[in-house]
PDB file of C-alpha atoms in Angstrom:
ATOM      1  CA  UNK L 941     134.520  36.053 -64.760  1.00  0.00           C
ATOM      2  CA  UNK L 942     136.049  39.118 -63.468  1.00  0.00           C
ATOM      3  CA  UNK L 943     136.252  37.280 -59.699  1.00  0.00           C
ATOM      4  CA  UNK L 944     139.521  35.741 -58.728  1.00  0.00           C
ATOM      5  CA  UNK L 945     139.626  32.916 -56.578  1.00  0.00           C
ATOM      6  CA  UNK L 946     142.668  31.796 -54.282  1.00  0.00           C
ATOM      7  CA  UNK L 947     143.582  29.411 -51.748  1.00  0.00           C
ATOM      8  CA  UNK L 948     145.593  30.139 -48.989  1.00  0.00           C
ATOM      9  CA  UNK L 949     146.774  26.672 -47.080  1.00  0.00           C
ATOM     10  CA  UNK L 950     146.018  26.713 -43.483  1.00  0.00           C
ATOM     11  CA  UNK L 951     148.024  25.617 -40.765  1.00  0.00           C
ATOM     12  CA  UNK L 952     145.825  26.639 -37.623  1.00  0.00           C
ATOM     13  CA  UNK L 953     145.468  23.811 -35.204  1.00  0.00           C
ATOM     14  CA  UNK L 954     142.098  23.637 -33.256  1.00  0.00           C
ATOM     15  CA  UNK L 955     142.556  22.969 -29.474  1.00  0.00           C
ATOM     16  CA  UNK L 956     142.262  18.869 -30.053  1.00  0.00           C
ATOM     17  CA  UNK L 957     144.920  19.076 -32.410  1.00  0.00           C
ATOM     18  CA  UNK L 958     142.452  19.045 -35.820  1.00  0.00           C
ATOM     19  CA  UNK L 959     144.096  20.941 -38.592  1.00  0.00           C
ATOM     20  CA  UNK L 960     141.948  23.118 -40.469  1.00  0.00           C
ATOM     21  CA  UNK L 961     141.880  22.241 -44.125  1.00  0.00           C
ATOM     22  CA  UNK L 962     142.756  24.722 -46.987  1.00  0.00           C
ATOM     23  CA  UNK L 963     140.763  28.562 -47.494  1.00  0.00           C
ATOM     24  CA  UNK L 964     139.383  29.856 -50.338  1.00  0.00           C
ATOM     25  CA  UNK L 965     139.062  33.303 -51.170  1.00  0.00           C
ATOM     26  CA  UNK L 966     136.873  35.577 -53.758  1.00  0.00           C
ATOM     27  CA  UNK L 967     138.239  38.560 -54.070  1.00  0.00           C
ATOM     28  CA  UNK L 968     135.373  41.875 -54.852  1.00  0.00           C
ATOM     29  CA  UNK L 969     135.638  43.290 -58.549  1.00  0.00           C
ATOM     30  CA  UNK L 970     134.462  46.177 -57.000  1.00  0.00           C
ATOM     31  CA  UNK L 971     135.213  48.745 -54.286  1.00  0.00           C
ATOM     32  CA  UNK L 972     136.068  46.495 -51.126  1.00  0.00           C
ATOM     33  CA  UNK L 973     133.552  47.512 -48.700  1.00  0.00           C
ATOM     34  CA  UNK L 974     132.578  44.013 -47.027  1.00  0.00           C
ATOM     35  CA  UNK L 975     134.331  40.315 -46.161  1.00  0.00           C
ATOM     36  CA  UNK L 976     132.397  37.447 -45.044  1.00  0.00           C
ATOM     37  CA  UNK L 977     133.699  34.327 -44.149  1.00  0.00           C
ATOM     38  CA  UNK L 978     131.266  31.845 -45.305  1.00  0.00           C
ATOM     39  CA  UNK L 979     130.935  28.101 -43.809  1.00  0.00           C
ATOM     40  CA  UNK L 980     130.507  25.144 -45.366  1.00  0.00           C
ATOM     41  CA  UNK L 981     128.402  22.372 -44.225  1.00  0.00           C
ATOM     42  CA  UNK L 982     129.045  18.711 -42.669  1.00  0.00           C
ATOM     43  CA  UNK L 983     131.509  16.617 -44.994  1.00  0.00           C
ATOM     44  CA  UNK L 984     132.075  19.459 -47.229  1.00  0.00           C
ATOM     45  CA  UNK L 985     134.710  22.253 -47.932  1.00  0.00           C
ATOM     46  CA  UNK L 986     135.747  26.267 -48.589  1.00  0.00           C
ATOM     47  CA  UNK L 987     135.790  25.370 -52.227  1.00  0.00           C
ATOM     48  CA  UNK L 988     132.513  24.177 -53.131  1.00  0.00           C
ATOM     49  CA  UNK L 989     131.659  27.509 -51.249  1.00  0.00           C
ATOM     50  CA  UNK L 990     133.661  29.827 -52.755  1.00  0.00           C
ATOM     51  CA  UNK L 991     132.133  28.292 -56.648  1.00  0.00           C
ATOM     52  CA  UNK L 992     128.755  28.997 -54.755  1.00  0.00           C
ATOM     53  CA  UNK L 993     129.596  33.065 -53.864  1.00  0.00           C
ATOM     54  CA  UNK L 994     131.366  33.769 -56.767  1.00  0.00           C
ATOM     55  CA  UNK L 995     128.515  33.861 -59.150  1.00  0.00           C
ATOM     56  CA  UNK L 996     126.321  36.703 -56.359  1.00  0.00           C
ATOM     57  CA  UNK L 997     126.334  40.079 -57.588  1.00  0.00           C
ATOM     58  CA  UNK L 998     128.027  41.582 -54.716  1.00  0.00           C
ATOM     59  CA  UNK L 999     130.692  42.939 -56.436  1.00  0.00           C
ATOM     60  CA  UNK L1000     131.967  45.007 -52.988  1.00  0.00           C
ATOM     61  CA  UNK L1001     132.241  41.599 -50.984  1.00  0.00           C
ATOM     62  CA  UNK L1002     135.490  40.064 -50.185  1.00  0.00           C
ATOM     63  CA  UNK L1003     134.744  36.227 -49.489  1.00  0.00           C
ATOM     64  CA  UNK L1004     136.273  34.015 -47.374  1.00  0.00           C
ATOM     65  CA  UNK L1005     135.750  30.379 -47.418  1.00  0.00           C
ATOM     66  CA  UNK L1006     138.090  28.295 -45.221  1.00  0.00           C
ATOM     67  CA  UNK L1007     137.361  24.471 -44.512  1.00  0.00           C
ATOM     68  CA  UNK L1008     136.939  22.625 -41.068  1.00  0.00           C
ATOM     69  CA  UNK L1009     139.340  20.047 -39.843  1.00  0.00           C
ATOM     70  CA  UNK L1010     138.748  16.507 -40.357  1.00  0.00           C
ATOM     71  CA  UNK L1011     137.391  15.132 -37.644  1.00  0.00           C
ATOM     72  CA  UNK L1012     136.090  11.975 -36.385  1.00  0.00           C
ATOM     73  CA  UNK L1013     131.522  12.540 -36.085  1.00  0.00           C
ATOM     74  CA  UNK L1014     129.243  11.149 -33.109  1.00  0.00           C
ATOM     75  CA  UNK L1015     126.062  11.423 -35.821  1.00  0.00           C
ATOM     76  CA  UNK L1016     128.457   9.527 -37.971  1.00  0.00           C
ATOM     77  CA  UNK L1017     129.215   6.618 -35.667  1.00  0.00           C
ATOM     78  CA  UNK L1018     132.688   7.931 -35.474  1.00  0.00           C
ATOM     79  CA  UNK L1019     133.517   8.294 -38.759  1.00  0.00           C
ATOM     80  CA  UNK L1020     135.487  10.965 -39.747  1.00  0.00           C
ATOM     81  CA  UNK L1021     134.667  14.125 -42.094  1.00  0.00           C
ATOM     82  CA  UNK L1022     135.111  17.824 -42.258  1.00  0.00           C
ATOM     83  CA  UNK L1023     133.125  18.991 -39.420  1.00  0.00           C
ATOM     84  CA  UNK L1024     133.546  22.604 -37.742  1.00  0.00           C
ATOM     85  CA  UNK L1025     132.834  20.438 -34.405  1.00  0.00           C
ATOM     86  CA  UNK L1026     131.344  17.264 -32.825  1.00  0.00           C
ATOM     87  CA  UNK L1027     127.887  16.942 -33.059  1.00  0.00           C
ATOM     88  CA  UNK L1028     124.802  14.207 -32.413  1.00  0.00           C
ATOM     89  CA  UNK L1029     121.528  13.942 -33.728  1.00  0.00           C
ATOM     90  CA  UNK L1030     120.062  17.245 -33.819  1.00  0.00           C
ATOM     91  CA  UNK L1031     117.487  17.208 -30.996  1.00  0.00           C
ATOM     92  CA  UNK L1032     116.065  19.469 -28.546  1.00  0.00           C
ATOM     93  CA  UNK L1033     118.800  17.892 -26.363  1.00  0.00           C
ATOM     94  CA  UNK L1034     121.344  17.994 -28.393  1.00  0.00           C
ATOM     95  CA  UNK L1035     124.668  18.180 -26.428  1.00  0.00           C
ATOM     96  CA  UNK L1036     127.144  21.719 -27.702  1.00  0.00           C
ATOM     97  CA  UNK L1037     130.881  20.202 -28.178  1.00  0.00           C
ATOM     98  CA  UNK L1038     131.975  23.648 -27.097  1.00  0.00           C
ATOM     99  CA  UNK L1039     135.634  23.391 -27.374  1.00  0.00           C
ATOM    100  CA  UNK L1040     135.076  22.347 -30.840  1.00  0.00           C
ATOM    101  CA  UNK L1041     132.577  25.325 -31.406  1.00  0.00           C
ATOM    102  CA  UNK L1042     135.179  27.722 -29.607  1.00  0.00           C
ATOM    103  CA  UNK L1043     138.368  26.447 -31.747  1.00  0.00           C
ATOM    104  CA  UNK L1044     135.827  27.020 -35.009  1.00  0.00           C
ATOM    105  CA  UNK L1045     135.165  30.758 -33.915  1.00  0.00           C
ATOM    106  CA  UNK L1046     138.334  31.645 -33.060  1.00  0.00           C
ATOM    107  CA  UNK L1047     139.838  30.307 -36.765  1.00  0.00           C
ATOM    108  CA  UNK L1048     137.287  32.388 -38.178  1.00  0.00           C
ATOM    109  CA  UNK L1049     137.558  35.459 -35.977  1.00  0.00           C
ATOM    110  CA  UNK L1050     141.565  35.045 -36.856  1.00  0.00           C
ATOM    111  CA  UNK L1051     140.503  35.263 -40.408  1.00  0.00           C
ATOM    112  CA  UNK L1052     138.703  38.217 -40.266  1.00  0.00           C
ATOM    113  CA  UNK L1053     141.461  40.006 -37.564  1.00  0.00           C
ATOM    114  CA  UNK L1054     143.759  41.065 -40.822  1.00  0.00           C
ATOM    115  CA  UNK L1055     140.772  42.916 -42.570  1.00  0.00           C
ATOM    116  CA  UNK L1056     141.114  46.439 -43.273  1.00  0.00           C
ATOM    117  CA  UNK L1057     139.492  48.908 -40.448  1.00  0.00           C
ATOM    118  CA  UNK L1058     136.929  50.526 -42.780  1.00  0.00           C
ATOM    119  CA  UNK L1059     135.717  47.016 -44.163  1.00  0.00           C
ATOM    120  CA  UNK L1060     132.787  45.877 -42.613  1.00  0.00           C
ATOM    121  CA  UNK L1061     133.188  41.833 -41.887  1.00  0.00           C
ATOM    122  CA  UNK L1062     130.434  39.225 -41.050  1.00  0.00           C
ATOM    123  CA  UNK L1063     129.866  35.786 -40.967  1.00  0.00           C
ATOM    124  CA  UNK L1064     127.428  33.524 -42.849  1.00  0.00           C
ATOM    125  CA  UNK L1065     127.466  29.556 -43.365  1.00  0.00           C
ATOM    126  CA  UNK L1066     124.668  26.549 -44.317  1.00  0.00           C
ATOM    127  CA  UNK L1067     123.889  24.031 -41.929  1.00  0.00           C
ATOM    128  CA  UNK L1068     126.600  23.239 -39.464  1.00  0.00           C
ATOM    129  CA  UNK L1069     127.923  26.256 -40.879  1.00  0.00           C
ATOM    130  CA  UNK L1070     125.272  28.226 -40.025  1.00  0.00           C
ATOM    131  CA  UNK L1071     125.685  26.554 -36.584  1.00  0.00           C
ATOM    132  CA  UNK L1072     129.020  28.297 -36.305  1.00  0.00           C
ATOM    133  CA  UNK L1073     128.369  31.491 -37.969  1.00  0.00           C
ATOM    134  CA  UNK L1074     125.445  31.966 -34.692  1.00  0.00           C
ATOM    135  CA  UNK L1075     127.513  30.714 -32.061  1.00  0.00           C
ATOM    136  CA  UNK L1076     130.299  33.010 -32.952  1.00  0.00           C
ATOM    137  CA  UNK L1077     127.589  35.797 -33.594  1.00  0.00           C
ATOM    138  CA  UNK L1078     126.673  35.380 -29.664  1.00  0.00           C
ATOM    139  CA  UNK L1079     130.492  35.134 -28.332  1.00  0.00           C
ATOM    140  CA  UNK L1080     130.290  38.700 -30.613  1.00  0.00           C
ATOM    141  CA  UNK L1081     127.225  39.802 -28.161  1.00  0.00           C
ATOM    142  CA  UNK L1082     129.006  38.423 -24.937  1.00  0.00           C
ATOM    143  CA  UNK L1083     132.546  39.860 -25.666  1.00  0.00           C
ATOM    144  CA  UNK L1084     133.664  36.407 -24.983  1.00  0.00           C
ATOM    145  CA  UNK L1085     134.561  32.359 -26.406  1.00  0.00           C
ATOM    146  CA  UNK L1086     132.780  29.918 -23.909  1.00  0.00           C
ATOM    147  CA  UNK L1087     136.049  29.356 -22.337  1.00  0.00           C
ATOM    148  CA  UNK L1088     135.886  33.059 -21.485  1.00  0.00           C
ATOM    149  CA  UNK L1089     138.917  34.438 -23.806  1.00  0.00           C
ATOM    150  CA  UNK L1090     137.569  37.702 -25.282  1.00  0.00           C
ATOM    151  CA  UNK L1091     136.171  38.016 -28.361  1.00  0.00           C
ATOM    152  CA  UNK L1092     137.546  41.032 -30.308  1.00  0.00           C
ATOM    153  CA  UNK L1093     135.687  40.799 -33.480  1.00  0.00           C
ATOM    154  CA  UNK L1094     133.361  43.372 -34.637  1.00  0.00           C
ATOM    155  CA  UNK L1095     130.518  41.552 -36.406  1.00  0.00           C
ATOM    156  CA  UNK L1096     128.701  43.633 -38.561  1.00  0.00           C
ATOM    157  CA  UNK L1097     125.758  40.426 -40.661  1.00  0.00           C
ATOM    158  CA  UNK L1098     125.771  37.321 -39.677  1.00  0.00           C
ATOM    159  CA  UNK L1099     123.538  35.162 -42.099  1.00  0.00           C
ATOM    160  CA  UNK L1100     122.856  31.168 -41.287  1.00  0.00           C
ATOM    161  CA  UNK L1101     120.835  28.562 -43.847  1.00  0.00           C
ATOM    162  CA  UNK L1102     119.100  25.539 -42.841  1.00  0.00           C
ATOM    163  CA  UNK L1103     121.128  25.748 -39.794  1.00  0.00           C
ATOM    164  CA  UNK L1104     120.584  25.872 -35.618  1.00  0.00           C
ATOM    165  CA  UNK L1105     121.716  27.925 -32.424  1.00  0.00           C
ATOM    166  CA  UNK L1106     124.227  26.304 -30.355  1.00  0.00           C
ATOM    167  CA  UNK L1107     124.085  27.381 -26.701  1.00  0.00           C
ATOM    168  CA  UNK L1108     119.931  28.413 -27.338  1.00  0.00           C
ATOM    169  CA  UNK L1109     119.017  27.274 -23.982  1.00  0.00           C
ATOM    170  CA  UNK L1110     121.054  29.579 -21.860  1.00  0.00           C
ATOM    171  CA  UNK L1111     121.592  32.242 -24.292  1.00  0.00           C
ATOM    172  CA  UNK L1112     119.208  34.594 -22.799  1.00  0.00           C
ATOM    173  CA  UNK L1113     120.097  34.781 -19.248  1.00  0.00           C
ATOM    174  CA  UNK L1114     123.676  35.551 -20.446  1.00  0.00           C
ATOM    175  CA  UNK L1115     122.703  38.642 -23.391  1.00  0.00           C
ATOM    176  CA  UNK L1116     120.780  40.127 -19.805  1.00  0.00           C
ATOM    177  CA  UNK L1117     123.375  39.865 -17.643  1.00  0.00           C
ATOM    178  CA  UNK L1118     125.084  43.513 -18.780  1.00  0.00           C
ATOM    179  CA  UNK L1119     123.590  46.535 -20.841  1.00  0.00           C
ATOM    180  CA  UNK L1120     126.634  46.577 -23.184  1.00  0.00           C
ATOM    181  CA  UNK L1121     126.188  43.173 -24.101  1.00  0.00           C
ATOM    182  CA  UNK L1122     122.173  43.611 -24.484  1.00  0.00           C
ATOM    183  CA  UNK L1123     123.541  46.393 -26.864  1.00  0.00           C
ATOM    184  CA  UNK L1124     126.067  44.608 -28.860  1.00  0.00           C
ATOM    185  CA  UNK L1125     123.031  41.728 -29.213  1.00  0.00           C
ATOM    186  CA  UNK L1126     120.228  44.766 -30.551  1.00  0.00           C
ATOM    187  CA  UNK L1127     122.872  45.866 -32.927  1.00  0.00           C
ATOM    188  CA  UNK L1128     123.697  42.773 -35.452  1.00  0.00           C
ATOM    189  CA  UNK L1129     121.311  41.859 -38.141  1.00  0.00           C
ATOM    190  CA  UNK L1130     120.621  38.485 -38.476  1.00  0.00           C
ATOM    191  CA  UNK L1131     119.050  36.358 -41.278  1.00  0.00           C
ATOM    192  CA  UNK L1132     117.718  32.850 -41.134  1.00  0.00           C
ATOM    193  CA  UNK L1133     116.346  31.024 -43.874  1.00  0.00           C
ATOM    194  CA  UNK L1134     114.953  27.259 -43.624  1.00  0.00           C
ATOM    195  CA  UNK L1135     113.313  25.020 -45.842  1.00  0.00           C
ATOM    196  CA  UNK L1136     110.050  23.009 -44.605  1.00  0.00           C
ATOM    197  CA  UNK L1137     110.878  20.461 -45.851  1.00  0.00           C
ATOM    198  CA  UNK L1138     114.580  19.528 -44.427  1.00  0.00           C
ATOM    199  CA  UNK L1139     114.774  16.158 -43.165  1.00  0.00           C
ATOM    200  CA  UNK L1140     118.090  16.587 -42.195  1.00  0.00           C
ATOM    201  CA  UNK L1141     117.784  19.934 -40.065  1.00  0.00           C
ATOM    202  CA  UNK L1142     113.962  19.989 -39.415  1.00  0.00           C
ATOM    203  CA  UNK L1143     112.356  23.100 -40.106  1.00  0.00           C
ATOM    204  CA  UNK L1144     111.396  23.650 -35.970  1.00  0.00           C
ATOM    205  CA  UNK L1145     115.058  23.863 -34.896  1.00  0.00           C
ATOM    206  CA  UNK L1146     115.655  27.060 -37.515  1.00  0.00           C
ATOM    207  CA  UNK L1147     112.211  28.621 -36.670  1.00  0.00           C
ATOM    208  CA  UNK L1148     113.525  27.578 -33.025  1.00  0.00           C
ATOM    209  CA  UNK L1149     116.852  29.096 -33.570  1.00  0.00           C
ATOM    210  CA  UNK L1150     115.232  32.295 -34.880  1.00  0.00           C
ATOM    211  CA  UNK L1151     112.977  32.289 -31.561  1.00  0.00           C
ATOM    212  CA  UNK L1152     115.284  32.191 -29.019  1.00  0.00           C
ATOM    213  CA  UNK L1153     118.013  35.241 -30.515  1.00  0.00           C
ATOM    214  CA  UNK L1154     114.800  37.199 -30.970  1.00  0.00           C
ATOM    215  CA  UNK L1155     113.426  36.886 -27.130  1.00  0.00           C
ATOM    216  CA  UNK L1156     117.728  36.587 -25.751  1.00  0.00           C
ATOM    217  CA  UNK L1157     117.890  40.241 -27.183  1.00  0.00           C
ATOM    218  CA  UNK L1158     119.216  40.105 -30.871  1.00  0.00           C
ATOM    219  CA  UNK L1159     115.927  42.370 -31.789  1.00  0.00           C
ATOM    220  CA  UNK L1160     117.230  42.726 -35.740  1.00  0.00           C
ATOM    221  CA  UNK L1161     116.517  38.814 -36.089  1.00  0.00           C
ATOM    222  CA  UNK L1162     114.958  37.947 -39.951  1.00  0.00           C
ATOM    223  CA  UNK L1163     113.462  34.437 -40.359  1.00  0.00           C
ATOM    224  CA  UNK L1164     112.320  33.198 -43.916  1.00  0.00           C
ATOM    225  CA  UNK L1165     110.871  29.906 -44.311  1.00  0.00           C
ATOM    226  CA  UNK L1166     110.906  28.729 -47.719  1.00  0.00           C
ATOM    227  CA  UNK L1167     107.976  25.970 -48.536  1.00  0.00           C
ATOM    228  CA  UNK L1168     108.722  22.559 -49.529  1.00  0.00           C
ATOM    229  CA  UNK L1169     112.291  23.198 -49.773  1.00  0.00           C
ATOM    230  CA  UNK L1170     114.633  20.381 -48.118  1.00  0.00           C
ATOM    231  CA  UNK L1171     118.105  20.914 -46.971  1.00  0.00           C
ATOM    232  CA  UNK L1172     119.900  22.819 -49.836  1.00  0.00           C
ATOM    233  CA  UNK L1173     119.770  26.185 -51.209  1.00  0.00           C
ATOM    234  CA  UNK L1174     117.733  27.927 -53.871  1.00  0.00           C
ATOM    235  CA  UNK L1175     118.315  30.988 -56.371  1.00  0.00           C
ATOM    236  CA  UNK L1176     115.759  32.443 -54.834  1.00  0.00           C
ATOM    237  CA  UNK L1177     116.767  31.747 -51.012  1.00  0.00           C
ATOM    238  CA  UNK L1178     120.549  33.243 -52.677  1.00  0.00           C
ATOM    239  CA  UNK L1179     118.549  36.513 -54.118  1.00  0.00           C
ATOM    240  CA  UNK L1180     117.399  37.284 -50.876  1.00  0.00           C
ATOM    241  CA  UNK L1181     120.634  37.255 -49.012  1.00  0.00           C
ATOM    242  CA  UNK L1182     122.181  39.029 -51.907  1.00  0.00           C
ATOM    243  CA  UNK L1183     119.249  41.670 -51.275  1.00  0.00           C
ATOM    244  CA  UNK L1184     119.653  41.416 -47.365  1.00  0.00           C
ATOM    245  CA  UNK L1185     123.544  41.665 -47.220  1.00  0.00           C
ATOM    246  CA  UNK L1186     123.301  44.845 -49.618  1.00  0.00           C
ATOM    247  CA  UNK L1187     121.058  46.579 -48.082  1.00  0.00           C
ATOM    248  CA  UNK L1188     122.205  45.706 -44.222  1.00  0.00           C
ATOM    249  CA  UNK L1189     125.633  46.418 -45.381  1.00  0.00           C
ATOM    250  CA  UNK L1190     125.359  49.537 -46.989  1.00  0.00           C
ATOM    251  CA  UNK L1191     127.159  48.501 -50.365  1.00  0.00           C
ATOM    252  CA  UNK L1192     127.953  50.541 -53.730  1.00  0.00           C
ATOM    253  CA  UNK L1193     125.078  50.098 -56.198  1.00  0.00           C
ATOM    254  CA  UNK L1194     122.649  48.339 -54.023  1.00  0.00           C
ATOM    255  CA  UNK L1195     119.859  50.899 -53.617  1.00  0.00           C
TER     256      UNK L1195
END
């Protein structure tokens, strides 16, 4: 395989003091045109993500796949596992651990900080990690972390399987509150893609997710459901981001 894939150890600390695990990169065979940091899900890591990515053909795509601290799970009882931050049963009332969120966006938007200016960079992720790619995709919008620290990070594709959208409830009032971040929000493709049949995300929280960017603002919003399939991916769920993230990102070879 003409890839290469290294890992880089990681010493970032997230505000609680939860040291993110170990990254893994794919490096393009191609022209480098595009990175993406890509997120793992709940218990798992940037390896199993980076074996994932490696076998796309997106040859001008610089991946970056770091893992989240270990950390100790309220749907878990407490027990502890690689989690980008706290989280309950998924619910319509499901409470955002925003420091945790914030500390995950800002080790990814530090990832992305060193890339080349004429690289375009996005974010994509499954499940939690999907979670995280859309809550960093709206601190993009906003200019800003939930704490209110800036976020300097020009997202270009953000792309989020079997996943949800922290922060949904007040997103919208926020994205209206100035023109230029109604325009930052208009201007980032998004794709969604849930399964119908995920009993671990259920399907209404994606088509949910998908919903409320769409109405908050984020007008280049793609939802795909994919029938009977449960909380995992598919080649042909993979295809169609390959196709997506070509096209959206303007890649060598792709038309």
């Amino acid at each position: 395989m003409s890839y290469s894939r290294q890992s880089m150890a990681s010493g970032s600390r997230s505000t609680r003091g939860y040291e993110f695990g170990r990254t893994y990169v794919v490096r393009p065979k191609g022209k480098h045109q595009a990175t993406i940091v890509w997120l793992h899900g709940l218990g798992d890591n940037g390896s199993s993500s980076s074996q994932l990515l490696e076998s796309l053909p997106l040859p001008n795509i610089k991946w970056i796949c770091p893992t989240a601290p270990s950390r100790p799970v309220s749907l878990l009882g407490g027990f502890p596992c690689t989690a980008w931050f706290d989280v309950g049963e998924i619910s319509e009332d499901l409470h955002d651990d925003i420091e945790g969120l914030d500390a995950s966006a800002a080790h990814i938007a530090n990832l992305l900080s060193a890339e080349p200016t004429d690289v375009k960079v996005g974010i994509g992720g499954f499940s939690m990690g999907a979670a995280i790619a859309l809550y960093s995709t709206t601190c993009y919008a906003l200019g800003r972390y939930g704490t209110g620290h800036p976020y300097t990070i020009n997202l270009r594709a953000t792309v989020g399987l079997s996943g949800w959208l922290p922060g949904w409830r007040s997103l919208r009032s926020k994205i209206e509150s100035s023109n230029e971040v109604a325009r930052r929000a208009a201007s980032i493709p998004i794709i969604l893609a849930h399964g119908t049949s995920d009993d671990v995300v259920p399907y209404r929280f994606g088509e949910k997710s998908a919903h409320s960017l769409a109405m908050a603002g984020f007008r280049q919003t793609m939802f795909k459901p994919y029938e009977g399939l449960g909380h995992y991916t598919v080649p042909k769920e993979m295809d169609e981001v390959v196709h997506w993230l070509a096209s959206r990102l303007g890649l060598e070879g792709s038309r």
